[in-house]
Amino acid sequence: MEHRNDAALDFLATRRSHPPKMLREPAPGRDEIMRLLTLAARAPDHGKLEPWRFAVLDRAALDRIKPALHAVVLATGDQAAADKAASAFDSPVIIAVISAPVTSDKIPLWEQQLSAGAVCLGLVNAALASGWGAAWLTGFAALNHDFAAAHLGLRNGEQVAGLIHIGTRGDTPPDRPRPDIAAKTGWL
């Protein structure tokens, strides 16, 4: 095949996320983040609606939001959950990919949400391919609409598709068990 890209196939065959607890400083700088976002935005987008946007949480923003996240989760009465939620904000930088659907008679909501998900994976893969460690998570900060509205700038009708944690790689995480593709595949 004339357009085969073996390096890209090798990358896809071996890519793995780097959990936030394995990320360390430094984080990518503003120019590098903009490059990663540009690459991530090359995602499927039926109708060219761009039904997503980004909120970059640098170290200063994470330090400002982290105590509020801890307090809100602690109010549920679960100290361990509050500590876990807050520790997720220890990452060097987090980029919130926000699903921001656009009114359309042609493109259903679910397709627009899938586009935001594709942007999340594209951002993780762009970061990993650039040599950074990265992971796609959600958690309380993403799933609690009131918190996300107050601290991530979520607007009415939007939701956080993912919090993409990026930083310098620590140790390579062990590979996880992968699905049995034959068991998940039907031929029609």
mmCIF file of C-alpha atoms in Angstrom:
data_model
loop_
_atom_site.group_PDB
_atom_site.id
_atom_site.type_symbol
_atom_site.label_atom_id
_atom_site.label_comp_id
_atom_site.label_asym_id
_atom_site.label_seq_id
_atom_site.Cartn_x
_atom_site.Cartn_y
_atom_site.Cartn_z
ATOM 1 C CA MET A 1 0.000 0.000 0.000
ATOM 2 C CA GLU A 2 1.357 3.333 -1.027
ATOM 3 C CA HIS A 3 0.125 5.297 2.018
ATOM 4 C CA ARG A 4 1.036 2.782 4.722
ATOM 5 C CA ASN A 5 2.634 4.373 7.802
ATOM 6 C CA ASP A 6 4.401 1.639 9.756
ATOM 7 C CA ALA A 7 5.649 4.077 12.415
ATOM 8 C CA ALA A 8 2.067 5.162 13.141
ATOM 9 C CA LEU A 9 0.890 1.545 13.238
ATOM 10 C CA ASP A 10 3.702 0.628 15.648
ATOM 11 C CA PHE A 11 2.739 3.581 17.838
ATOM 12 C CA LEU A 12 -0.929 2.527 17.908
ATOM 13 C CA ALA A 13 0.014 -1.083 18.662
ATOM 14 C CA THR A 14 2.070 -0.099 21.708
ATOM 15 C CA ARG A 15 0.501 3.136 22.991
ATOM 16 C CA ARG A 16 -0.572 3.215 26.606
ATOM 17 C CA SER A 17 -1.797 5.876 28.941
ATOM 18 C CA HIS A 18 0.348 7.157 31.787
ATOM 19 C CA PRO A 19 -1.713 7.479 34.977
ATOM 20 C CA PRO A 20 -1.607 10.953 36.560
ATOM 21 C CA LYS A 21 0.304 9.655 39.590
ATOM 22 C CA MET A 22 3.133 8.739 37.181
ATOM 23 C CA LEU A 23 3.346 12.225 35.619
ATOM 24 C CA ARG A 24 5.765 14.869 36.806
ATOM 25 C CA GLU A 25 6.940 18.362 35.907
ATOM 26 C CA PRO A 26 7.689 19.916 33.577
ATOM 27 C CA ALA A 27 4.456 20.241 31.680
ATOM 28 C CA PRO A 28 4.386 21.218 28.029
ATOM 29 C CA GLY A 29 4.518 24.981 27.520
ATOM 30 C CA ARG A 30 1.819 27.097 25.924
ATOM 31 C CA ASP A 31 3.155 26.738 22.359
ATOM 32 C CA GLU A 32 3.431 22.950 22.710
ATOM 33 C CA ILE A 33 -0.089 22.760 24.178
ATOM 34 C CA MET A 34 -1.454 24.751 21.251
ATOM 35 C CA ARG A 35 0.292 22.324 18.875
ATOM 36 C CA LEU A 36 -1.233 19.340 20.693
ATOM 37 C CA LEU A 37 -4.692 20.951 20.575
ATOM 38 C CA THR A 38 -4.299 21.619 16.853
ATOM 39 C CA LEU A 39 -3.466 17.946 16.295
ATOM 40 C CA ALA A 40 -6.355 16.792 18.506
ATOM 41 C CA ALA A 41 -8.820 18.960 16.586
ATOM 42 C CA ARG A 42 -8.158 16.869 13.454
ATOM 43 C CA ALA A 43 -10.921 14.566 14.670
ATOM 44 C CA PRO A 44 -14.029 13.336 12.859
ATOM 45 C CA ASP A 45 -16.557 16.163 12.864
ATOM 46 C CA HIS A 46 -19.594 15.458 10.690
ATOM 47 C CA GLY A 47 -20.956 18.783 9.480
ATOM 48 C CA LYS A 48 -17.820 20.695 10.554
ATOM 49 C CA LEU A 49 -19.650 21.896 13.662
ATOM 50 C CA GLU A 50 -16.638 21.855 16.027
ATOM 51 C CA PRO A 51 -18.910 20.700 18.883
ATOM 52 C CA TRP A 52 -16.199 20.898 21.522
ATOM 53 C CA ARG A 53 -13.818 23.343 23.120
ATOM 54 C CA PHE A 54 -10.839 23.289 25.473
ATOM 55 C CA ALA A 55 -10.124 24.631 28.958
ATOM 56 C CA VAL A 56 -6.435 24.451 29.879
ATOM 57 C CA LEU A 57 -5.722 24.085 33.587
ATOM 58 C CA ASP A 58 -2.107 24.992 34.217
ATOM 59 C CA ARG A 59 -0.395 24.454 37.555
ATOM 60 C CA ALA A 60 -1.681 27.767 38.990
ATOM 61 C CA ALA A 61 -5.290 26.948 38.031
ATOM 62 C CA LEU A 62 -4.987 23.408 39.407
ATOM 63 C CA ASP A 63 -3.588 24.721 42.703
ATOM 64 C CA ARG A 64 -6.503 27.171 42.915
ATOM 65 C CA ILE A 65 -9.199 24.553 42.142
ATOM 66 C CA LYS A 66 -7.795 21.588 44.062
ATOM 67 C CA PRO A 67 -8.907 22.724 47.569
ATOM 68 C CA ALA A 68 -12.426 23.434 46.284
ATOM 69 C CA LEU A 69 -12.607 19.976 44.732
ATOM 70 C CA HIS A 70 -11.454 18.377 47.977
ATOM 71 C CA ALA A 71 -14.021 20.344 50.014
ATOM 72 C CA VAL A 72 -16.955 19.544 47.712
ATOM 73 C CA VAL A 73 -16.213 15.818 47.659
ATOM 74 C CA LEU A 74 -15.502 15.806 51.411
ATOM 75 C CA ALA A 75 -18.985 17.255 51.960
ATOM 76 C CA THR A 76 -20.329 13.881 50.790
ATOM 77 C CA GLY A 77 -18.724 12.425 53.906
ATOM 78 C CA ASP A 78 -16.092 10.315 52.180
ATOM 79 C CA GLN A 79 -12.549 11.388 53.151
ATOM 80 C CA ALA A 80 -10.875 8.785 50.921
ATOM 81 C CA ALA A 81 -12.900 9.893 47.889
ATOM 82 C CA ALA A 82 -12.085 13.539 48.616
ATOM 83 C CA ASP A 83 -8.367 12.789 48.866
ATOM 84 C CA LYS A 84 -8.446 10.728 45.659
ATOM 85 C CA ALA A 85 -10.370 13.398 43.732
ATOM 86 C CA ALA A 86 -8.006 16.149 44.855
ATOM 87 C CA SER A 87 -4.875 14.082 44.148
ATOM 88 C CA ALA A 88 -5.960 13.782 40.506
ATOM 89 C CA PHE A 89 -5.265 17.507 40.262
ATOM 90 C CA ASP A 90 -1.574 16.909 41.026
ATOM 91 C CA SER A 91 -0.899 16.482 37.300
ATOM 92 C CA PRO A 92 1.398 19.082 35.716
ATOM 93 C CA VAL A 93 -1.362 20.240 33.329
ATOM 94 C CA ILE A 94 -4.918 19.110 32.640
ATOM 95 C CA ILE A 95 -6.870 19.984 29.530
ATOM 96 C CA ALA A 96 -10.629 19.722 29.842
ATOM 97 C CA VAL A 97 -12.207 18.728 26.552
ATOM 98 C CA ILE A 98 -15.719 20.094 26.757
ATOM 99 C CA SER A 99 -18.509 18.691 24.639
ATOM 100 C CA ALA A 100 -20.261 21.817 23.361
ATOM 101 C CA PRO A 101 -23.071 20.620 21.075
ATOM 102 C CA VAL A 102 -24.278 22.866 18.283
ATOM 103 C CA THR A 103 -27.910 23.075 17.220
ATOM 104 C CA SER A 104 -28.227 21.134 13.994
ATOM 105 C CA ASP A 105 -31.073 19.601 12.020
ATOM 106 C CA LYS A 106 -28.623 17.215 10.338
ATOM 107 C CA ILE A 107 -26.101 16.119 12.970
ATOM 108 C CA PRO A 108 -27.533 14.354 16.035
ATOM 109 C CA LEU A 109 -26.289 15.083 19.540
ATOM 110 C CA TRP A 110 -24.682 11.665 19.921
ATOM 111 C CA GLU A 111 -22.491 12.214 16.845
ATOM 112 C CA GLN A 112 -21.354 15.546 18.236
ATOM 113 C CA GLN A 113 -20.514 13.911 21.566
ATOM 114 C CA LEU A 114 -18.553 11.206 19.761
ATOM 115 C CA SER A 115 -16.591 13.953 18.028
ATOM 116 C CA ALA A 116 -15.636 15.357 21.453
ATOM 117 C CA GLY A 117 -14.568 11.862 22.496
ATOM 118 C CA ALA A 118 -12.460 11.562 19.362
ATOM 119 C CA VAL A 119 -10.797 14.860 20.280
ATOM 120 C CA CYS A 120 -9.990 13.413 23.721
ATOM 121 C CA LEU A 121 -8.292 10.365 22.217
ATOM 122 C CA GLY A 122 -6.570 12.524 19.620
ATOM 123 C CA LEU A 123 -5.165 14.748 22.373
ATOM 124 C CA VAL A 124 -3.897 11.784 24.395
ATOM 125 C CA ASN A 125 -2.301 10.250 21.294
ATOM 126 C CA ALA A 126 -0.755 13.569 20.201
ATOM 127 C CA ALA A 127 0.755 14.028 23.669
ATOM 128 C CA LEU A 128 2.063 10.461 23.778
ATOM 129 C CA ALA A 129 3.482 10.660 20.251
ATOM 130 C CA SER A 130 5.211 13.916 21.231
ATOM 131 C CA GLY A 131 6.968 12.158 24.103
ATOM 132 C CA TRP A 132 4.765 13.312 26.973
ATOM 133 C CA GLY A 133 2.883 11.081 29.364
ATOM 134 C CA ALA A 134 -0.888 11.448 29.151
ATOM 135 C CA ALA A 135 -4.160 9.929 30.331
ATOM 136 C CA TRP A 136 -7.878 10.535 29.711
ATOM 137 C CA LEU A 137 -9.955 10.546 32.898
ATOM 138 C CA THR A 138 -13.178 12.035 34.171
ATOM 139 C CA GLY A 139 -14.031 11.863 37.892
ATOM 140 C CA PHE A 140 -16.019 14.146 40.142
ATOM 141 C CA ALA A 141 -14.648 17.393 38.685
ATOM 142 C CA ALA A 142 -15.826 16.374 35.221
ATOM 143 C CA LEU A 143 -19.056 14.621 36.113
ATOM 144 C CA ASN A 144 -20.511 17.053 38.667
ATOM 145 C CA HIS A 145 -22.087 19.737 36.483
ATOM 146 C CA ASP A 146 -22.252 22.364 39.247
ATOM 147 C CA PHE A 147 -18.564 21.948 40.083
ATOM 148 C CA ALA A 148 -17.560 21.928 36.419
ATOM 149 C CA ALA A 149 -19.628 25.041 35.756
ATOM 150 C CA ALA A 150 -18.095 26.901 38.690
ATOM 151 C CA HIS A 151 -14.481 25.843 38.153
ATOM 152 C CA LEU A 152 -14.077 24.697 34.547
ATOM 153 C CA GLY A 153 -16.339 27.243 32.859
ATOM 154 C CA LEU A 154 -18.930 24.694 31.767
ATOM 155 C CA ARG A 155 -21.904 26.360 30.087
ATOM 156 C CA ASN A 156 -25.529 25.277 29.882
ATOM 157 C CA GLY A 157 -25.908 22.229 27.621
ATOM 158 C CA GLU A 158 -22.223 21.319 27.836
ATOM 159 C CA GLN A 159 -20.464 18.487 29.619
ATOM 160 C CA VAL A 160 -16.869 17.512 30.178
ATOM 161 C CA ALA A 161 -15.951 14.752 27.732
ATOM 162 C CA GLY A 162 -12.620 14.199 29.417
ATOM 163 C CA LEU A 163 -9.865 15.596 31.566
ATOM 164 C CA ILE A 164 -6.625 14.966 29.715
ATOM 165 C CA HIS A 165 -3.695 14.820 32.136
ATOM 166 C CA ILE A 166 -0.327 15.624 30.549
ATOM 167 C CA GLY A 167 3.184 15.809 31.938
ATOM 168 C CA THR A 168 6.656 14.385 31.774
ATOM 169 C CA ARG A 169 6.651 10.597 31.734
ATOM 170 C CA GLY A 170 7.802 8.734 34.786
ATOM 171 C CA ASP A 171 8.239 4.987 34.654
ATOM 172 C CA THR A 172 6.444 3.218 31.834
ATOM 173 C CA PRO A 173 3.271 1.709 33.255
ATOM 174 C CA PRO A 174 2.742 -2.007 32.790
ATOM 175 C CA ASP A 175 0.483 -2.958 29.928
ATOM 176 C CA ARG A 176 -3.038 -3.931 30.889
ATOM 177 C CA PRO A 177 -4.954 -6.926 29.586
ATOM 178 C CA ARG A 178 -6.374 -6.178 26.166
ATOM 179 C CA PRO A 179 -9.763 -7.317 24.838
ATOM 180 C CA ASP A 180 -10.294 -10.566 22.985
ATOM 181 C CA ILE A 181 -11.040 -8.992 19.624
ATOM 182 C CA ALA A 182 -12.388 -12.235 18.121
ATOM 183 C CA ALA A 183 -14.966 -12.443 20.926
ATOM 184 C CA LYS A 184 -15.987 -8.821 20.353
ATOM 185 C CA THR A 185 -16.291 -9.110 16.566
ATOM 186 C CA GLY A 186 -19.133 -10.356 14.408
ATOM 187 C CA TRP A 187 -18.994 -10.718 10.634
ATOM 188 C CA LEU A 188 -22.186 -9.952 8.734
#
